[in-house]
């Protein structure tokens, strides 16, 4: 597969049946959890319970869930500020995530990080980064640590197509393939960086080719199809684990909501958004497939109801959890004081 | 029944205009439908329904201005399929209230009779006007940055400028701060006069090498042959609840470096007068704005000739017992503190630095010789901060006039926390200044 990566990258790969019924159901459930969680976060923001910047992942769920199904416990994940989905997919507790969004002591960063900055050593989630592109070099460093220790772990490094224009991304690509570091670079191409479409920001017309000058194998993937994502992810991860170096995946996806909560959304039409939602929604297609595989509406509705209750519980927890103690202001600046 | 509340649509929004209802009583609503349009100081935004149901009644008519966040604006009839709904709604307004700081009344700048007729102007408008006036006057001036053109500016500073000046002079860049900053400095070395907007100064850290090593040092390294007439501008310091990576003050970082001028406006007049001076200055100028001040309005000279000198501070309030020195949004704080001190019988003089480098030593020294006490106020960290420089200057120039050791008020020496209560504790409050002053007596 690494033989002619450039050819493969020209077109999104064909949807693949990479999951059996149970696995697809599990993936669907996680995607739906992310969606319900994000809807609730949007609501709480509107009520002033969440403040600052809050970037929702609605529309992109298949990317992170598909990739999570391609890795093993012990592999690492790092991403940008659009991070709620990545944390839920990594198995972090919705209560702790939501409580961080409300800035309470029960949050993953004790309320000190907020929506953009959460971490979980236990779940291999390394944040949660606010400076566009910065996590790409950090993710390369996660890969470096695995190379150094000669284990077979892989790190997933997510970034937006807007971030893919930052210089340190290419410095990282070079380092990673030069040193054969086990990093899967994942561009979440949701077509917009705030109000700038990919066409207005990138001279490169095919982002999956951006690793080619460094000899990095790559391809584009239909990021709205969780099974296609998983299949691509497995290939990339296998390549990394076998010591052959990094891999680049361009996920073609779409965000339904604004960039953050304060997005006037004048840079795209409502029709464009509605069309994506109506025709390419990852949850709709996964659900349709599950029905074909013999599940019934009532069963799926029950799952949805359960998730809504779980998310409501997280929201209740996030409001009931107390604010951090004033003394927390001074802790964690340096180890040992 | 589900209450629809006036949503908060940005980190700094406390109220907005209900511009338009797109759903009327009786209309079916599906999740994702746009139900209303709301105007904030930054933009018009669409409000999407999260719940499903039927619009029941509208409580705030369209066209209403100044609707506070969390006001109930409409009621919607729920339907059984919808999510287990807002137990939250009942306690929400109360719970949410403390999260949004009250918009404080802006203390007004001291009058400047010298500049003629004035009108109430927001800092945002003043900045836009300054750039537009200079761009009309000089074809070599252009504006470049992320979202400055088609999007009309991330904070709407450059609204309308693409229309007036066209895409060769108002340029959207990709997210490539290091690259476009270097490009702008190169263009400046070759005689153009770029205005580089950083979406916020936090992102200028990606580009700080080009700012210091290329823009600030070329004049010196070339023996005076070439420099860079360039302005780097954008919001600096804490906004509201945006966390550690998006809230810090860079005044002392840039002020440290020879070869740069550093300006930090407070009022609309400062913004207009100083930005024009910065654009005309033949040197690289770091122009530190403040997001919270963008919407603040104050009297600003209307004259197309109005300009302020770089390097001159302004006494915003005269007093005889203590000198409080501040810049940018901390001038608000200093004036509030002065007000509180006056009630306690202490007469405070407040200096708005306007320019941080070169520092207006004369104005500072003159004031301290009069009051014999000095307190510096800044939002940034205390260590090696602007306060340190001010106090060293005072000690060097008027030690013998001092009746008490100078005091610094600064942001707490920690990265900015997200939690509302901790963020409040991290940022200087008027009370801190009052307490600092009272220690001097
Ligand atoms: C270095 C830097 N520059 C600018 C910003 C402001 N900013 C935050 S997100 C964003 C757009 C990023 O778009 P993309 O990488 O496509 O990710 P998406 O938001 O679509 O997930 C910008 C410009 C920032 N946070 N960091
Ligand atoms: Mg994007």
PDB file of C-alpha atoms in Angstrom, chain B residues 82-200:
ATOM      1  CA  UNK B  82     -37.391  16.245  22.094  1.00  0.00           C
ATOM      2  CA  UNK B  83     -34.537  15.961  24.531  1.00  0.00           C
ATOM      3  CA  UNK B  84     -35.189  15.737  28.256  1.00  0.00           C
ATOM      4  CA  UNK B  85     -35.445  19.442  28.542  1.00  0.00           C
ATOM      5  CA  UNK B  86     -34.189  22.293  30.525  1.00  0.00           C
ATOM      6  CA  UNK B  87     -34.481  21.528  34.177  1.00  0.00           C
ATOM      7  CA  UNK B  88     -31.597  23.910  33.785  1.00  0.00           C
ATOM      8  CA  UNK B  89     -33.737  26.687  32.436  1.00  0.00           C
ATOM      9  CA  UNK B  90     -35.281  27.620  35.752  1.00  0.00           C
ATOM     10  CA  UNK B  91     -32.090  28.326  37.651  1.00  0.00           C
ATOM     11  CA  UNK B  92     -30.160  29.380  34.601  1.00  0.00           C
ATOM     12  CA  UNK B  93     -30.498  33.144  34.697  1.00  0.00           C
ATOM     13  CA  UNK B  94     -29.457  33.307  38.319  1.00  0.00           C
ATOM     14  CA  UNK B  95     -26.642  30.821  37.932  1.00  0.00           C
ATOM     15  CA  UNK B  96     -25.429  32.497  34.813  1.00  0.00           C
ATOM     16  CA  UNK B  97     -25.464  36.028  36.045  1.00  0.00           C
ATOM     17  CA  UNK B  98     -22.081  36.073  37.759  1.00  0.00           C
ATOM     18  CA  UNK B  99     -20.369  34.555  34.719  1.00  0.00           C
ATOM     19  CA  UNK B 100     -20.920  37.702  32.673  1.00  0.00           C
ATOM     20  CA  UNK B 101     -19.265  40.722  34.136  1.00  0.00           C
ATOM     21  CA  UNK B 102     -21.413  43.851  34.232  1.00  0.00           C
ATOM     22  CA  UNK B 103     -20.343  46.241  31.534  1.00  0.00           C
ATOM     23  CA  UNK B 104     -18.675  48.902  33.608  1.00  0.00           C
ATOM     24  CA  UNK B 105     -19.329  52.560  32.953  1.00  0.00           C
ATOM     25  CA  UNK B 106     -16.236  53.759  31.172  1.00  0.00           C
ATOM     26  CA  UNK B 107     -14.518  56.584  32.967  1.00  0.00           C
ATOM     27  CA  UNK B 108     -14.176  59.408  30.461  1.00  0.00           C
ATOM     28  CA  UNK B 109     -10.834  60.687  29.261  1.00  0.00           C
ATOM     29  CA  UNK B 110      -9.846  64.198  30.321  1.00  0.00           C
ATOM     30  CA  UNK B 111     -10.877  66.821  27.763  1.00  0.00           C
ATOM     31  CA  UNK B 112      -8.345  67.934  25.167  1.00  0.00           C
ATOM     32  CA  UNK B 113      -9.537  71.385  24.110  1.00  0.00           C
ATOM     33  CA  UNK B 114      -6.603  71.655  21.713  1.00  0.00           C
ATOM     34  CA  UNK B 115      -8.085  69.246  19.169  1.00  0.00           C
ATOM     35  CA  UNK B 116     -11.383  70.965  18.443  1.00  0.00           C
ATOM     36  CA  UNK B 117     -14.743  69.362  17.849  1.00  0.00           C
ATOM     37  CA  UNK B 118     -15.276  65.832  19.149  1.00  0.00           C
ATOM     38  CA  UNK B 119     -17.926  63.146  18.921  1.00  0.00           C
ATOM     39  CA  UNK B 120     -18.621  59.910  20.788  1.00  0.00           C
ATOM     40  CA  UNK B 121     -16.635  57.215  19.035  1.00  0.00           C
ATOM     41  CA  UNK B 122     -15.838  53.623  19.879  1.00  0.00           C
ATOM     42  CA  UNK B 123     -12.233  52.498  19.969  1.00  0.00           C
ATOM     43  CA  UNK B 124     -13.140  50.120  17.151  1.00  0.00           C
ATOM     44  CA  UNK B 125     -14.349  52.970  14.941  1.00  0.00           C
ATOM     45  CA  UNK B 126     -11.367  55.112  15.862  1.00  0.00           C
ATOM     46  CA  UNK B 127      -8.908  52.424  14.799  1.00  0.00           C
ATOM     47  CA  UNK B 128     -10.747  51.871  11.541  1.00  0.00           C
ATOM     48  CA  UNK B 129     -10.819  55.584  10.857  1.00  0.00           C
ATOM     49  CA  UNK B 130      -7.106  55.950  11.547  1.00  0.00           C
ATOM     50  CA  UNK B 131      -6.202  53.176   9.119  1.00  0.00           C
ATOM     51  CA  UNK B 132      -8.600  54.424   6.471  1.00  0.00           C
ATOM     52  CA  UNK B 133      -7.340  58.006   6.670  1.00  0.00           C
ATOM     53  CA  UNK B 134      -3.731  56.891   6.342  1.00  0.00           C
ATOM     54  CA  UNK B 135      -4.522  54.490   3.505  1.00  0.00           C
ATOM     55  CA  UNK B 136      -6.333  57.231   1.611  1.00  0.00           C
ATOM     56  CA  UNK B 137      -3.351  59.503   2.056  1.00  0.00           C
ATOM     57  CA  UNK B 138      -0.585  57.056   1.229  1.00  0.00           C
ATOM     58  CA  UNK B 139      -0.749  54.327  -1.400  1.00  0.00           C
ATOM     59  CA  UNK B 140       2.140  52.448   0.213  1.00  0.00           C
ATOM     60  CA  UNK B 141       0.102  51.689   3.309  1.00  0.00           C
ATOM     61  CA  UNK B 142      -1.790  48.400   3.275  1.00  0.00           C
ATOM     62  CA  UNK B 143      -3.461  46.084   5.789  1.00  0.00           C
ATOM     63  CA  UNK B 144      -2.775  42.397   6.054  1.00  0.00           C
ATOM     64  CA  UNK B 145      -3.819  39.626   8.452  1.00  0.00           C
ATOM     65  CA  UNK B 146      -6.154  36.733   9.163  1.00  0.00           C
ATOM     66  CA  UNK B 147      -9.818  37.461   8.359  1.00  0.00           C
ATOM     67  CA  UNK B 148      -9.227  41.199   7.841  1.00  0.00           C
ATOM     68  CA  UNK B 149     -10.851  41.380   4.391  1.00  0.00           C
ATOM     69  CA  UNK B 150     -13.829  39.207   3.453  1.00  0.00           C
ATOM     70  CA  UNK B 151     -14.827  38.416   7.020  1.00  0.00           C
ATOM     71  CA  UNK B 152     -14.512  42.130   7.852  1.00  0.00           C
ATOM     72  CA  UNK B 153     -12.082  41.473  10.687  1.00  0.00           C
ATOM     73  CA  UNK B 154     -12.256  38.922  13.475  1.00  0.00           C
ATOM     74  CA  UNK B 155     -13.168  41.817  15.781  1.00  0.00           C
ATOM     75  CA  UNK B 156     -14.650  43.950  13.002  1.00  0.00           C
ATOM     76  CA  UNK B 157     -11.928  46.569  13.133  1.00  0.00           C
ATOM     77  CA  UNK B 158     -11.481  46.516   9.361  1.00  0.00           C
ATOM     78  CA  UNK B 159     -15.196  46.398   8.535  1.00  0.00           C
ATOM     79  CA  UNK B 160     -15.838  47.894   5.121  1.00  0.00           C
ATOM     80  CA  UNK B 161     -12.191  48.397   4.307  1.00  0.00           C
ATOM     81  CA  UNK B 162     -12.014  45.679   1.660  1.00  0.00           C
ATOM     82  CA  UNK B 163     -14.839  47.429  -0.167  1.00  0.00           C
ATOM     83  CA  UNK B 164     -13.089  50.755  -0.067  1.00  0.00           C
ATOM     84  CA  UNK B 165      -9.497  49.719  -0.736  1.00  0.00           C
ATOM     85  CA  UNK B 166      -9.787  46.464  -2.654  1.00  0.00           C
ATOM     86  CA  UNK B 167      -8.011  43.129  -2.270  1.00  0.00           C
ATOM     87  CA  UNK B 168      -4.519  44.390  -3.086  1.00  0.00           C
ATOM     88  CA  UNK B 169      -4.530  46.650  -0.045  1.00  0.00           C
ATOM     89  CA  UNK B 170      -6.702  44.722   2.405  1.00  0.00           C
ATOM     90  CA  UNK B 171      -5.313  41.215   2.325  1.00  0.00           C
ATOM     91  CA  UNK B 172      -6.543  38.006   3.910  1.00  0.00           C
ATOM     92  CA  UNK B 173      -3.693  35.713   4.858  1.00  0.00           C
ATOM     93  CA  UNK B 174      -3.703  32.032   5.697  1.00  0.00           C
ATOM     94  CA  UNK B 175      -2.898  31.108   9.305  1.00  0.00           C
ATOM     95  CA  UNK B 176       0.826  31.499   8.828  1.00  0.00           C
ATOM     96  CA  UNK B 177       1.944  34.208  11.225  1.00  0.00           C
ATOM     97  CA  UNK B 178       5.656  33.582  10.935  1.00  0.00           C
ATOM     98  CA  UNK B 179       5.517  33.615   7.164  1.00  0.00           C
ATOM     99  CA  UNK B 180       3.288  36.621   6.590  1.00  0.00           C
ATOM    100  CA  UNK B 181       5.081  38.675   9.216  1.00  0.00           C
ATOM    101  CA  UNK B 182       8.387  38.005   7.517  1.00  0.00           C
ATOM    102  CA  UNK B 183       6.769  38.861   4.199  1.00  0.00           C
ATOM    103  CA  UNK B 184       5.486  42.154   5.568  1.00  0.00           C
ATOM    104  CA  UNK B 185       8.858  43.040   7.059  1.00  0.00           C
ATOM    105  CA  UNK B 186      10.515  42.283   3.724  1.00  0.00           C
ATOM    106  CA  UNK B 187       8.006  44.509   1.959  1.00  0.00           C
ATOM    107  CA  UNK B 188       8.737  47.237   4.491  1.00  0.00           C
ATOM    108  CA  UNK B 189      12.477  46.883   3.916  1.00  0.00           C
ATOM    109  CA  UNK B 190      11.703  47.595   0.304  1.00  0.00           C
ATOM    110  CA  UNK B 191       9.685  50.722   1.061  1.00  0.00           C
ATOM    111  CA  UNK B 192       6.087  49.647   1.607  1.00  0.00           C
ATOM    112  CA  UNK B 193       4.305  50.503   4.871  1.00  0.00           C
ATOM    113  CA  UNK B 194       2.434  47.449   6.073  1.00  0.00           C
ATOM    114  CA  UNK B 195      -0.087  47.318   8.865  1.00  0.00           C
ATOM    115  CA  UNK B 196      -0.031  43.744  10.118  1.00  0.00           C
ATOM    116  CA  UNK B 197      -3.070  42.751  12.145  1.00  0.00           C
ATOM    117  CA  UNK B 198      -2.589  39.842  14.497  1.00  0.00           C
ATOM    118  CA  UNK B 199      -5.923  38.288  15.321  1.00  0.00           C
ATOM    119  CA  UNK B 200      -4.601  38.599  18.855  1.00  0.00           C
TER     120      UNK B 200
END
